[in-house]
């Protein structure tokens, strides 16, 4: 590591953010129609080309199978385990979706969807969750991962991040899938997961990488929701924490079927402005995680000002849909202030639609959520997803979907 990490606000270089409302030819974007028809597609292409890579355009057959238990969690929920199978290969890539639907609900319910880090069995101790395959380091400290069967002893290890009963009691379904199903999180030259489905032009600077694969998987789950009788596919919130928050924001920006988008501590490459160069920088993220973004993004190591975009524009791509950005006080690596500013500078695009984005100009105090069409909070504590965070997301969804 031959780069310095700055944590001092006074040492942030002066920077000018690119204007979401001026297109590449210098023309101003004056109304929502111009945004939708001209600027939004242009910006999406810029993010594909320079940051996340282009998801190949291909129609891959998706097979759907699964099981259902109507008496899960002591009768609170119906647990569905749905296997999505892609392509016709002998051992095709599969996404194993875990879905809990509240039994008290009538009709189709709104849902929260997020990828998980360690396997479906880790989100809740529920013994009915199938133990799948997880990717773990081949030896301690190794960056190379290999698949192995999940263990019974790992059940519920990440349960503090998934208040399943609370979500269900508030009338929402919860859906999750293991991120490693679509792409194991290591530099494997894109041989595993869904990259293997489609020819990947390794020489292309904009070839899809890990965030592309994770976002792709979220969209395939959305395809499934369009067929599921329990989920209201018009009210699906996509969310994610940290690296999976970056994936959720990219998925939500690109796929407008996601009606609400939540970034939990997504930091660099997520909600935080890259040009601030405080905490994790473009160089730091590209060097430690060379497989996350497309190759072109590496050109911007130490050259953030040359980026044709910044992350406020990614958040603006979500407009006019509800967007929640959340930070944690001790999570300086993710640059909480940069996450707030990312949300704030998406405002002009929300205004173009005649709606209020973030209703404040200054960062709110700790644990004082602010909610317009864009919401923001910073809570005490570390880089994590907590019940406090979830409580705000549930309130935000209630507010926008008139659900309670
Ligand atoms: C860190 C990485 C962050 C964030 C985090 C996580 O090591 O630098 O960008 O994604 O991992 O996902 O927990």
mmCIF file of C-alpha atoms and ligand atoms in Angstrom:
data_model
loop_
_atom_site.group_PDB
_atom_site.id
_atom_site.type_symbol
_atom_site.label_atom_id
_atom_site.label_comp_id
_atom_site.label_asym_id
_atom_site.label_seq_id
_atom_site.Cartn_x
_atom_site.Cartn_y
_atom_site.Cartn_z
ATOM 1 C CA UNK A 1 0.000 0.000 0.000
ATOM 2 C CA UNK A 2 1.832 3.085 -1.211
ATOM 3 C CA UNK A 3 -0.894 5.629 -0.743
ATOM 4 C CA UNK A 4 -1.951 7.833 2.149
ATOM 5 C CA UNK A 5 -5.381 7.844 3.669
ATOM 6 C CA UNK A 6 -6.628 11.240 4.767
ATOM 7 C CA UNK A 7 -9.122 11.679 7.598
ATOM 8 C CA UNK A 8 -8.786 15.427 7.938
ATOM 9 C CA UNK A 9 -11.614 17.559 6.473
ATOM 10 C CA UNK A 10 -9.262 20.529 6.180
ATOM 11 C CA UNK A 11 -6.983 18.544 3.860
ATOM 12 C CA UNK A 12 -9.623 17.708 1.308
ATOM 13 C CA UNK A 13 -8.511 19.133 -2.037
ATOM 14 C CA UNK A 14 -10.795 21.669 -3.665
ATOM 15 C CA UNK A 15 -12.986 19.988 -6.202
ATOM 16 C CA UNK A 16 -15.828 20.768 -8.554
ATOM 17 C CA UNK A 17 -18.594 18.246 -8.885
ATOM 18 C CA UNK A 18 -19.854 17.482 -12.372
ATOM 19 C CA UNK A 19 -23.345 18.887 -12.863
ATOM 20 C CA UNK A 20 -26.073 16.278 -13.248
ATOM 21 C CA UNK A 21 -28.114 18.841 -15.152
ATOM 22 C CA UNK A 22 -25.621 19.633 -17.899
ATOM 23 C CA UNK A 23 -25.192 16.927 -20.500
ATOM 24 C CA UNK A 24 -21.954 15.856 -22.182
ATOM 25 C CA UNK A 25 -22.426 18.285 -25.043
ATOM 26 C CA UNK A 26 -22.857 21.125 -22.554
ATOM 27 C CA UNK A 27 -26.610 21.436 -22.975
ATOM 28 C CA UNK A 28 -28.636 22.182 -19.861
ATOM 29 C CA UNK A 29 -31.260 19.678 -18.757
ATOM 30 C CA UNK A 30 -34.277 21.816 -17.975
ATOM 31 C CA UNK A 31 -37.110 19.403 -17.329
ATOM 32 C CA UNK A 32 -37.965 15.865 -16.326
ATOM 33 C CA UNK A 33 -38.547 14.815 -19.934
ATOM 34 C CA UNK A 34 -35.033 15.885 -20.947
ATOM 35 C CA UNK A 35 -33.671 14.051 -17.913
ATOM 36 C CA UNK A 36 -35.544 10.835 -18.668
ATOM 37 C CA UNK A 37 -34.972 10.808 -22.415
ATOM 38 C CA UNK A 38 -31.529 12.295 -22.743
ATOM 39 C CA UNK A 39 -29.497 12.735 -19.583
ATOM 40 C CA UNK A 40 -30.443 9.664 -17.555
ATOM 41 C CA UNK A 41 -29.444 7.198 -20.324
ATOM 42 C CA UNK A 42 -26.244 9.156 -20.907
ATOM 43 C CA UNK A 43 -25.309 9.019 -17.224
ATOM 44 C CA UNK A 44 -26.142 5.337 -16.952
ATOM 45 C CA UNK A 45 -23.780 4.661 -19.838
ATOM 46 C CA UNK A 46 -21.054 6.740 -18.178
ATOM 47 C CA UNK A 47 -21.361 4.707 -14.971
ATOM 48 C CA UNK A 48 -21.215 1.487 -16.979
ATOM 49 C CA UNK A 49 -18.246 2.620 -18.973
ATOM 50 C CA UNK A 50 -16.142 4.191 -16.247
ATOM 51 C CA UNK A 51 -17.213 2.663 -12.943
ATOM 52 C CA UNK A 52 -19.240 -0.560 -12.710
ATOM 53 C CA UNK A 53 -18.913 -2.119 -16.151
ATOM 54 C CA UNK A 54 -21.545 -3.032 -18.676
ATOM 55 C CA UNK A 55 -23.882 -5.884 -17.874
ATOM 56 C CA UNK A 56 -24.049 -7.976 -21.067
ATOM 57 C CA UNK A 57 -27.332 -7.797 -22.878
ATOM 58 C CA UNK A 58 -28.490 -11.385 -23.052
ATOM 59 C CA UNK A 59 -31.608 -13.321 -22.441
ATOM 60 C CA UNK A 60 -30.613 -16.223 -20.272
ATOM 61 C CA UNK A 61 -33.320 -18.753 -19.530
ATOM 62 C CA UNK A 62 -34.209 -18.763 -15.838
ATOM 63 C CA UNK A 63 -35.652 -21.884 -14.248
ATOM 64 C CA UNK A 64 -37.649 -21.516 -11.044
ATOM 65 C CA UNK A 65 -38.117 -24.184 -8.375
ATOM 66 C CA UNK A 66 -38.655 -24.141 -4.669
ATOM 67 C CA UNK A 67 -40.235 -25.176 -1.418
ATOM 68 C CA UNK A 68 -42.623 -23.529 0.970
ATOM 69 C CA UNK A 69 -43.383 -23.817 4.687
ATOM 70 C CA UNK A 70 -46.483 -21.958 5.818
ATOM 71 C CA UNK A 71 -45.703 -22.371 9.517
ATOM 72 C CA UNK A 72 -42.220 -20.864 9.761
ATOM 73 C CA UNK A 73 -41.046 -18.820 12.766
ATOM 74 C CA UNK A 74 -43.801 -20.214 15.007
ATOM 75 C CA UNK A 75 -46.465 -19.440 12.459
ATOM 76 C CA UNK A 76 -45.483 -15.804 11.961
ATOM 77 C CA UNK A 77 -44.417 -16.330 8.379
ATOM 78 C CA UNK A 78 -44.387 -18.430 5.288
ATOM 79 C CA UNK A 79 -40.833 -19.300 4.375
ATOM 80 C CA UNK A 80 -40.174 -19.800 0.701
ATOM 81 C CA UNK A 81 -36.885 -21.038 -0.643
ATOM 82 C CA UNK A 82 -36.727 -20.387 -4.345
ATOM 83 C CA UNK A 83 -33.945 -21.624 -6.580
ATOM 84 C CA UNK A 84 -33.320 -19.608 -9.705
ATOM 85 C CA UNK A 85 -31.291 -21.579 -12.254
ATOM 86 C CA UNK A 86 -29.599 -19.865 -15.167
ATOM 87 C CA UNK A 87 -28.770 -21.415 -18.530
ATOM 88 C CA UNK A 88 -28.513 -25.052 -19.528
ATOM 89 C CA UNK A 89 -25.006 -25.997 -18.401
ATOM 90 C CA UNK A 90 -24.509 -29.219 -16.460
ATOM 91 C CA UNK A 91 -23.778 -27.289 -13.281
ATOM 92 C CA UNK A 92 -25.580 -24.015 -13.973
ATOM 93 C CA UNK A 93 -25.239 -20.959 -11.746
ATOM 94 C CA UNK A 94 -28.054 -20.806 -9.217
ATOM 95 C CA UNK A 95 -29.339 -18.122 -6.896
ATOM 96 C CA UNK A 96 -30.979 -19.433 -3.744
ATOM 97 C CA UNK A 97 -33.551 -16.913 -2.639
ATOM 98 C CA UNK A 98 -34.872 -16.992 0.908
ATOM 99 C CA UNK A 99 -38.199 -15.236 1.271
ATOM 100 C CA UNK A 100 -40.288 -14.718 4.409
ATOM 101 C CA UNK A 101 -43.842 -13.462 3.933
ATOM 102 C CA UNK A 102 -45.925 -12.368 6.938
ATOM 103 C CA UNK A 103 -48.867 -14.724 7.452
ATOM 104 C CA UNK A 104 -50.935 -11.871 8.901
ATOM 105 C CA UNK A 105 -50.858 -10.053 5.561
ATOM 106 C CA UNK A 106 -53.702 -10.166 3.118
ATOM 107 C CA UNK A 107 -52.935 -9.722 -0.541
ATOM 108 C CA UNK A 108 -49.550 -9.097 -2.011
ATOM 109 C CA UNK A 109 -47.058 -7.513 0.336
ATOM 110 C CA UNK A 110 -44.272 -4.973 -0.134
ATOM 111 C CA UNK A 111 -40.818 -6.446 0.339
ATOM 112 C CA UNK A 112 -37.274 -5.603 1.330
ATOM 113 C CA UNK A 113 -34.622 -7.318 -0.755
ATOM 114 C CA UNK A 114 -30.920 -7.410 0.064
ATOM 115 C CA UNK A 115 -27.985 -9.686 -0.625
ATOM 116 C CA UNK A 116 -26.245 -11.195 2.394
ATOM 117 C CA UNK A 117 -22.513 -11.673 3.010
ATOM 118 C CA UNK A 118 -22.215 -15.150 4.515
ATOM 119 C CA UNK A 119 -25.102 -17.364 3.390
ATOM 120 C CA UNK A 120 -28.865 -17.442 3.938
ATOM 121 C CA UNK A 121 -28.484 -19.628 7.020
ATOM 122 C CA UNK A 122 -26.617 -16.817 8.799
ATOM 123 C CA UNK A 123 -29.468 -14.292 8.727
ATOM 124 C CA UNK A 124 -31.657 -16.140 11.259
ATOM 125 C CA UNK A 125 -31.282 -19.231 13.472
ATOM 126 C CA UNK A 126 -34.420 -20.732 11.809
ATOM 127 C CA UNK A 127 -33.440 -24.427 11.423
ATOM 128 C CA UNK A 128 -35.629 -24.635 8.319
ATOM 129 C CA UNK A 129 -33.225 -22.545 6.244
ATOM 130 C CA UNK A 130 -31.321 -24.817 3.877
ATOM 131 C CA UNK A 131 -27.585 -25.005 4.429
ATOM 132 C CA UNK A 132 -26.113 -24.092 1.060
ATOM 133 C CA UNK A 133 -22.599 -23.621 -0.230
ATOM 134 C CA UNK A 134 -20.440 -20.739 0.927
ATOM 135 C CA UNK A 135 -17.093 -19.406 -0.218
ATOM 136 C CA UNK A 136 -14.337 -19.167 2.380
ATOM 137 C CA UNK A 137 -10.574 -18.574 2.256
ATOM 138 C CA UNK A 138 -8.618 -21.708 1.280
ATOM 139 C CA UNK A 139 -6.423 -21.054 4.297
ATOM 140 C CA UNK A 140 -6.413 -18.404 6.966
ATOM 141 C CA UNK A 141 -5.665 -14.959 5.584
ATOM 142 C CA UNK A 142 -5.787 -16.129 1.965
ATOM 143 C CA UNK A 143 -7.501 -13.998 -0.647
ATOM 144 C CA UNK A 144 -8.395 -17.101 -2.631
ATOM 145 C CA UNK A 145 -11.796 -18.543 -1.778
ATOM 146 C CA UNK A 146 -13.166 -22.035 -2.304
ATOM 147 C CA UNK A 147 -16.693 -23.351 -1.957
ATOM 148 C CA UNK A 148 -17.632 -25.525 1.038
ATOM 149 C CA UNK A 149 -20.883 -26.660 2.613
ATOM 150 C CA UNK A 150 -22.393 -24.241 5.132
ATOM 151 C CA UNK A 151 -22.352 -25.445 8.730
ATOM 152 C CA UNK A 152 -25.126 -25.839 11.230
ATOM 153 C CA UNK A 153 -23.062 -23.914 13.780
ATOM 154 C CA UNK A 154 -23.138 -20.829 11.531
ATOM 155 C CA UNK A 155 -26.921 -20.483 11.711
ATOM 156 C CA UNK A 156 -27.949 -16.991 12.782
ATOM 157 C CA UNK A 157 -24.396 -15.599 12.921
ATOM 158 C CA UNK A 158 -25.467 -12.407 11.136
ATOM 159 C CA UNK A 159 -28.917 -12.258 12.754
ATOM 160 C CA UNK A 160 -28.266 -8.864 14.367
ATOM 161 C CA UNK A 161 -28.293 -7.394 10.861
ATOM 162 C CA UNK A 162 -31.627 -8.930 9.907
ATOM 163 C CA UNK A 163 -34.474 -8.227 12.378
ATOM 164 C CA UNK A 164 -36.700 -10.662 10.510
ATOM 165 C CA UNK A 165 -39.591 -10.838 13.017
ATOM 166 C CA UNK A 166 -39.738 -7.062 13.310
ATOM 167 C CA UNK A 167 -39.890 -6.637 9.523
ATOM 168 C CA UNK A 168 -42.638 -9.250 9.265
ATOM 169 C CA UNK A 169 -44.649 -7.731 12.110
ATOM 170 C CA UNK A 170 -44.529 -4.390 10.349
ATOM 171 C CA UNK A 171 -46.206 -6.063 7.386
ATOM 172 C CA UNK A 172 -43.281 -6.482 5.041
ATOM 173 C CA UNK A 173 -41.781 -9.501 3.351
ATOM 174 C CA UNK A 174 -38.033 -10.014 3.539
ATOM 175 C CA UNK A 175 -36.027 -11.542 0.728
ATOM 176 C CA UNK A 176 -32.334 -12.284 0.648
ATOM 177 C CA UNK A 177 -29.770 -14.288 -1.283
ATOM 178 C CA UNK A 178 -26.108 -15.035 -0.681
ATOM 179 C CA UNK A 179 -23.900 -12.696 -2.731
ATOM 180 C CA UNK A 180 -21.505 -15.589 -3.413
ATOM 181 C CA UNK A 181 -24.209 -17.375 -5.423
ATOM 182 C CA UNK A 182 -23.861 -14.828 -8.203
ATOM 183 C CA UNK A 183 -20.201 -13.965 -7.674
ATOM 184 C CA UNK A 184 -17.778 -15.094 -4.983
ATOM 185 C CA UNK A 185 -16.021 -12.060 -3.592
ATOM 186 C CA UNK A 186 -12.436 -12.593 -4.741
ATOM 187 C CA UNK A 187 -10.270 -11.939 -7.761
ATOM 188 C CA UNK A 188 -11.014 -15.183 -9.633
ATOM 189 C CA UNK A 189 -10.648 -13.785 -13.180
ATOM 190 C CA UNK A 190 -14.445 -13.984 -13.347
ATOM 191 C CA UNK A 191 -14.519 -17.761 -13.747
ATOM 192 C CA UNK A 192 -17.152 -18.457 -11.117
ATOM 193 C CA UNK A 193 -20.725 -17.397 -10.565
ATOM 194 C CA UNK A 194 -22.831 -15.769 -13.235
ATOM 195 C CA UNK A 195 -19.875 -14.351 -15.179
ATOM 196 C CA UNK A 196 -19.362 -17.860 -16.524
ATOM 197 C CA UNK A 197 -22.772 -17.631 -18.215
ATOM 198 C CA UNK A 198 -21.822 -15.002 -20.723
ATOM 199 C CA UNK A 199 -18.702 -14.434 -22.771
ATOM 200 C CA UNK A 200 -16.677 -11.750 -21.053
ATOM 201 C CA UNK A 201 -14.325 -9.632 -23.124
ATOM 202 C CA UNK A 202 -11.459 -9.336 -20.661
ATOM 203 C CA UNK A 203 -9.746 -6.749 -22.852
ATOM 204 C CA UNK A 204 -12.749 -4.411 -22.702
ATOM 205 C CA UNK A 205 -12.244 -1.717 -20.107
ATOM 206 C CA UNK A 206 -15.959 -1.726 -19.378
ATOM 207 C CA UNK A 207 -16.478 -5.493 -18.994
ATOM 208 C CA UNK A 208 -18.731 -6.308 -16.045
ATOM 209 C CA UNK A 209 -17.146 -7.217 -12.742
ATOM 210 C CA UNK A 210 -18.380 -8.142 -9.280
ATOM 211 C CA UNK A 211 -20.778 -5.239 -8.742
ATOM 212 C CA UNK A 212 -22.214 -5.924 -12.178
ATOM 213 C CA UNK A 213 -22.869 -9.552 -11.244
ATOM 214 C CA UNK A 214 -24.416 -8.685 -7.881
ATOM 215 C CA UNK A 215 -26.659 -6.025 -9.437
ATOM 216 C CA UNK A 216 -27.604 -8.492 -12.188
ATOM 217 C CA UNK A 217 -28.647 -11.026 -9.549
ATOM 218 C CA UNK A 218 -30.864 -8.460 -7.810
ATOM 219 C CA UNK A 219 -32.598 -7.748 -11.105
ATOM 220 C CA UNK A 220 -33.152 -11.473 -11.716
ATOM 221 C CA UNK A 221 -34.752 -11.727 -8.287
ATOM 222 C CA UNK A 222 -36.975 -8.836 -9.354
ATOM 223 C CA UNK A 223 -37.892 -10.865 -12.480
ATOM 224 C CA UNK A 224 -38.915 -13.625 -10.108
ATOM 225 C CA UNK A 225 -40.991 -11.253 -7.950
ATOM 226 C CA UNK A 226 -42.966 -10.385 -11.068
ATOM 227 C CA UNK A 227 -44.192 -13.992 -11.006
ATOM 228 C CA UNK A 228 -44.506 -14.518 -7.258
ATOM 229 C CA UNK A 229 -48.077 -14.437 -5.914
ATOM 230 C CA UNK A 230 -47.047 -13.150 -2.458
ATOM 231 C CA UNK A 231 -44.849 -10.165 -3.288
ATOM 232 C CA UNK A 232 -46.085 -6.827 -4.599
ATOM 233 C CA UNK A 233 -43.420 -6.227 -7.224
ATOM 234 C CA UNK A 234 -44.364 -2.547 -7.442
ATOM 235 C CA UNK A 235 -43.244 -2.065 -3.835
ATOM 236 C CA UNK A 236 -39.834 -3.655 -3.561
ATOM 237 C CA UNK A 237 -37.092 -1.870 -1.642
ATOM 238 C CA UNK A 238 -33.565 -2.911 -2.549
ATOM 239 C CA UNK A 239 -31.026 -2.446 0.202
ATOM 240 C CA UNK A 240 -27.518 -3.400 1.139
ATOM 241 C CA UNK A 241 -24.748 -2.764 3.604
ATOM 242 C CA UNK A 242 -21.244 -1.679 2.689
ATOM 243 C CA UNK A 243 -20.025 -3.473 -0.454
ATOM 244 C CA UNK A 244 -23.521 -4.892 -0.827
ATOM 245 C CA UNK A 245 -24.831 -1.340 -0.396
ATOM 246 C CA UNK A 246 -22.767 -0.300 -3.400
ATOM 247 C CA UNK A 247 -24.321 -3.204 -5.330
ATOM 248 C CA UNK A 248 -27.826 -2.250 -4.154
ATOM 249 C CA UNK A 249 -27.426 1.371 -5.215
ATOM 250 C CA UNK A 250 -26.061 0.354 -8.617
ATOM 251 C CA UNK A 251 -28.930 -2.113 -9.064
ATOM 252 C CA UNK A 252 -31.485 0.480 -7.946
ATOM 253 C CA UNK A 253 -30.016 3.137 -10.219
ATOM 254 C CA UNK A 254 -30.013 0.901 -13.282
ATOM 255 C CA UNK A 255 -33.254 -1.026 -12.743
ATOM 256 C CA UNK A 256 -36.223 1.282 -12.243
ATOM 257 C CA UNK A 257 -38.439 -1.563 -11.091
ATOM 258 C CA UNK A 258 -36.902 -1.121 -7.636
ATOM 259 C CA UNK A 259 -39.376 1.313 -6.096
ATOM 260 C CA UNK A 260 -37.171 2.324 -3.163
ATOM 261 C CA UNK A 261 -33.415 2.160 -2.661
ATOM 262 C CA UNK A 262 -31.456 2.020 0.599
ATOM 263 C CA UNK A 263 -27.735 2.572 1.009
ATOM 264 C CA UNK A 264 -26.450 1.440 4.396
ATOM 265 C CA UNK A 265 -22.858 2.648 4.970
ATOM 266 C CA UNK A 266 -22.048 2.112 1.284
ATOM 267 C CA UNK A 267 -19.113 4.548 1.244
ATOM 268 C CA UNK A 268 -16.635 4.753 -1.620
ATOM 269 C CA UNK A 269 -18.181 3.557 -4.884
ATOM 270 C CA UNK A 270 -21.593 3.804 -3.178
ATOM 271 C CA UNK A 271 -23.146 7.000 -1.838
ATOM 272 C CA UNK A 272 -19.908 8.844 -0.897
ATOM 273 C CA UNK A 273 -18.444 11.434 -3.244
ATOM 274 C CA UNK A 274 -15.168 10.147 -4.737
ATOM 275 C CA UNK A 275 -13.701 13.618 -5.194
ATOM 276 C CA UNK A 276 -13.479 14.197 -1.432
ATOM 277 C CA UNK A 277 -10.655 11.647 -1.180
ATOM 278 C CA UNK A 278 -11.214 11.160 2.539
ATOM 279 C CA UNK A 279 -11.325 7.725 4.115
ATOM 280 C CA UNK A 280 -11.384 5.072 1.386
ATOM 281 C CA UNK A 281 -10.276 6.462 -1.975
ATOM 282 C CA UNK A 282 -10.654 5.214 -5.526
ATOM 283 C CA UNK A 283 -7.065 3.954 -5.431
ATOM 284 C CA UNK A 284 -7.523 2.219 -2.086
ATOM 285 C CA UNK A 285 -10.638 0.407 -3.229
ATOM 286 C CA UNK A 286 -9.254 -0.598 -6.620
ATOM 287 C CA UNK A 287 -6.026 -1.929 -5.149
ATOM 288 C CA UNK A 288 -7.672 -3.972 -2.420
ATOM 289 C CA UNK A 289 -10.607 -5.151 -4.508
ATOM 290 C CA UNK A 290 -9.436 -5.261 -8.146
ATOM 291 C CA UNK A 291 -12.439 -7.382 -9.121
ATOM 292 C CA UNK A 292 -15.195 -5.035 -7.915
ATOM 293 C CA UNK A 293 -15.304 -2.364 -10.615
ATOM 294 C CA UNK A 294 -14.517 -2.379 -14.320
ATOM 295 C CA UNK A 295 -10.925 -1.952 -15.488
ATOM 296 C CA UNK A 296 -11.572 1.605 -16.695
ATOM 297 C CA UNK A 297 -12.263 2.724 -13.112
ATOM 298 C CA UNK A 298 -8.586 2.121 -12.272
ATOM 299 C CA UNK A 299 -7.641 5.046 -14.526
ATOM 300 C CA UNK A 300 -9.082 7.267 -11.839
ATOM 301 C CA UNK A 301 -6.768 6.123 -9.050
ATOM 302 C CA UNK A 302 -5.454 9.481 -7.761
ATOM 303 C CA UNK A 303 -7.280 11.153 -10.684
ATOM 304 C CA UNK A 304 -10.766 11.530 -9.289
ATOM 305 C CA UNK A 305 -11.194 14.933 -10.938
ATOM 306 C CA UNK A 306 -10.996 13.269 -14.338
ATOM 307 C CA UNK A 307 -14.046 11.105 -13.637
ATOM 308 C CA UNK A 308 -16.925 12.223 -15.848
ATOM 309 C CA UNK A 309 -19.290 11.364 -12.968
ATOM 310 C CA UNK A 310 -19.399 11.363 -9.190
ATOM 311 C CA UNK A 311 -21.598 9.412 -6.857
ATOM 312 C CA UNK A 312 -24.284 12.097 -6.416
ATOM 313 C CA UNK A 313 -25.137 11.373 -10.042
ATOM 314 C CA UNK A 314 -25.567 7.700 -9.271
ATOM 315 C CA UNK A 315 -28.021 8.618 -6.524
ATOM 316 C CA UNK A 316 -29.732 11.041 -8.910
ATOM 317 C CA UNK A 317 -30.423 8.135 -11.268
ATOM 318 C CA UNK A 318 -32.828 6.877 -8.598
ATOM 319 C CA UNK A 319 -34.983 10.026 -8.878
ATOM 320 C CA UNK A 320 -37.861 10.486 -8.360
ATOM 321 C CA UNK A 321 -38.043 7.200 -6.415
ATOM 322 C CA UNK A 322 -37.533 7.258 -2.631
ATOM 323 C CA UNK A 323 -33.891 6.903 -1.616
ATOM 324 C CA UNK A 324 -32.451 6.423 1.886
ATOM 325 C CA UNK A 325 -28.776 7.022 2.639
ATOM 326 C CA UNK A 326 -27.520 6.037 6.097
ATOM 327 C CA UNK A 327 -24.161 6.541 7.781
ATOM 328 C CA UNK A 328 -22.545 5.600 11.077
ATOM 329 C CA UNK A 329 -20.534 8.015 13.205
ATOM 330 C CA UNK A 330 -17.498 5.784 13.677
ATOM 331 C CA UNK A 331 -17.475 4.608 10.064
ATOM 332 C CA UNK A 332 -14.921 7.141 8.914
ATOM 333 C CA UNK A 333 -13.591 4.790 6.217
ATOM 334 C CA UNK A 334 -16.953 5.217 4.428
ATOM 335 C CA UNK A 335 -16.887 9.029 4.783
ATOM 336 C CA UNK A 336 -20.279 9.794 6.401
ATOM 337 C CA UNK A 337 -20.144 13.418 5.318
ATOM 338 C CA UNK A 338 -19.405 12.379 1.740
ATOM 339 C CA UNK A 339 -22.435 10.054 1.868
ATOM 340 C CA UNK A 340 -24.598 12.946 3.086
ATOM 341 C CA UNK A 341 -23.264 15.220 0.339
ATOM 342 C CA UNK A 342 -23.856 12.546 -2.277
ATOM 343 C CA UNK A 343 -27.520 12.546 -1.260
ATOM 344 C CA UNK A 344 -27.696 16.343 -1.022
ATOM 345 C CA UNK A 345 -26.285 16.894 -4.498
ATOM 346 C CA UNK A 346 -28.843 14.536 -5.997
ATOM 347 C CA UNK A 347 -31.477 17.109 -4.982
ATOM 348 C CA UNK A 348 -31.566 19.146 -8.229
ATOM 349 C CA UNK A 349 -32.698 16.075 -10.139
ATOM 350 C CA UNK A 350 -35.491 15.331 -7.645
ATOM 351 C CA UNK A 351 -36.579 18.950 -7.949
ATOM 352 C CA UNK A 352 -36.814 18.539 -11.694
ATOM 353 C CA UNK A 353 -39.598 16.064 -10.964
ATOM 354 C CA UNK A 354 -41.301 18.599 -8.696
ATOM 355 C CA UNK A 355 -40.518 16.692 -5.506
ATOM 356 C CA UNK A 356 -38.405 17.526 -2.517
ATOM 357 C CA UNK A 357 -35.271 15.408 -2.252
ATOM 358 C CA UNK A 358 -33.400 15.814 0.989
ATOM 359 C CA UNK A 359 -35.243 18.395 3.127
ATOM 360 C CA UNK A 360 -32.101 19.892 4.751
ATOM 361 C CA UNK A 361 -28.864 21.550 3.642
ATOM 362 C CA UNK A 362 -26.731 20.645 6.630
ATOM 363 C CA UNK A 363 -25.901 17.253 8.046
ATOM 364 C CA UNK A 364 -28.403 16.421 10.798
ATOM 365 C CA UNK A 365 -27.367 15.534 14.343
ATOM 366 C CA UNK A 366 -26.827 11.971 15.391
ATOM 367 C CA UNK A 367 -29.968 9.870 15.276
ATOM 368 C CA UNK A 368 -32.121 12.655 13.866
ATOM 369 C CA UNK A 369 -33.335 11.146 10.585
ATOM 370 C CA UNK A 370 -34.485 13.597 7.936
ATOM 371 C CA UNK A 371 -36.953 12.350 5.359
ATOM 372 C CA UNK A 372 -38.160 13.798 2.080
ATOM 373 C CA UNK A 373 -38.088 11.723 -1.090
ATOM 374 C CA UNK A 374 -34.457 11.373 -0.043
ATOM 375 C CA UNK A 375 -33.805 10.451 3.565
ATOM 376 C CA UNK A 376 -30.615 10.487 5.576
ATOM 377 C CA UNK A 377 -29.451 9.594 9.042
ATOM 378 C CA UNK A 378 -26.208 9.162 10.871
ATOM 379 C CA UNK A 379 -26.343 6.986 13.958
ATOM 380 C CA UNK A 380 -23.814 6.419 16.710
ATOM 381 C CA UNK A 381 -21.598 3.378 16.460
ATOM 382 C CA UNK A 382 -19.707 1.423 13.893
ATOM 383 C CA UNK A 383 -19.897 0.248 10.321
ATOM 384 C CA UNK A 384 -22.855 -2.137 10.543
ATOM 385 C CA UNK A 385 -26.596 -2.551 9.966
ATOM 386 C CA UNK A 386 -28.510 -2.289 13.209
ATOM 387 C CA UNK A 387 -32.123 -2.473 14.328
ATOM 388 C CA UNK A 388 -31.987 1.321 14.598
ATOM 389 C CA UNK A 389 -31.188 1.502 10.876
ATOM 390 C CA UNK A 390 -33.962 -0.957 10.022
ATOM 391 C CA UNK A 391 -36.502 0.924 12.124
ATOM 392 C CA UNK A 392 -35.884 4.045 10.014
ATOM 393 C CA UNK A 393 -36.112 2.088 6.752
ATOM 394 C CA UNK A 394 -39.437 0.617 7.845
ATOM 395 C CA UNK A 395 -40.721 4.104 8.772
ATOM 396 C CA UNK A 396 -39.526 5.468 5.441
ATOM 397 C CA UNK A 397 -41.251 2.685 3.497
ATOM 398 C CA UNK A 398 -44.475 3.218 5.499
ATOM 399 C CA UNK A 399 -44.315 6.888 4.700
ATOM 400 C CA UNK A 400 -43.943 6.432 0.970
ATOM 401 C CA UNK A 401 -46.138 3.416 0.518
ATOM 402 C CA UNK A 402 -48.860 4.407 2.943
ATOM 403 C CA UNK A 403 -48.355 1.073 4.555
ATOM 404 C CA UNK A 404 -48.633 0.313 8.237
HETATM 405 C C1 LIG B 1 -14.045 -2.688 3.177
HETATM 406 C C2 LIG B 1 -14.088 -1.880 1.916
HETATM 407 C C3 LIG B 1 -15.307 -1.037 1.888
HETATM 408 C C4 LIG B 1 -16.560 -1.801 2.276
HETATM 409 C C5 LIG B 1 -16.320 -2.858 3.329
HETATM 410 C C6 LIG B 1 -17.415 -3.905 3.471
HETATM 411 O O1 LIG B 1 -12.896 -3.404 3.352
HETATM 412 O O2 LIG B 1 -12.925 -1.099 1.868
HETATM 413 O O3 LIG B 1 -15.444 -0.413 0.635
HETATM 414 O O4 LIG B 1 -17.167 -2.346 1.178
HETATM 415 O O5 LIG B 1 -15.165 -3.548 3.132
HETATM 416 O O6 LIG B 1 -18.023 -4.336 2.516
HETATM 417 O O7 LIG B 1 -17.623 -4.323 4.601
#
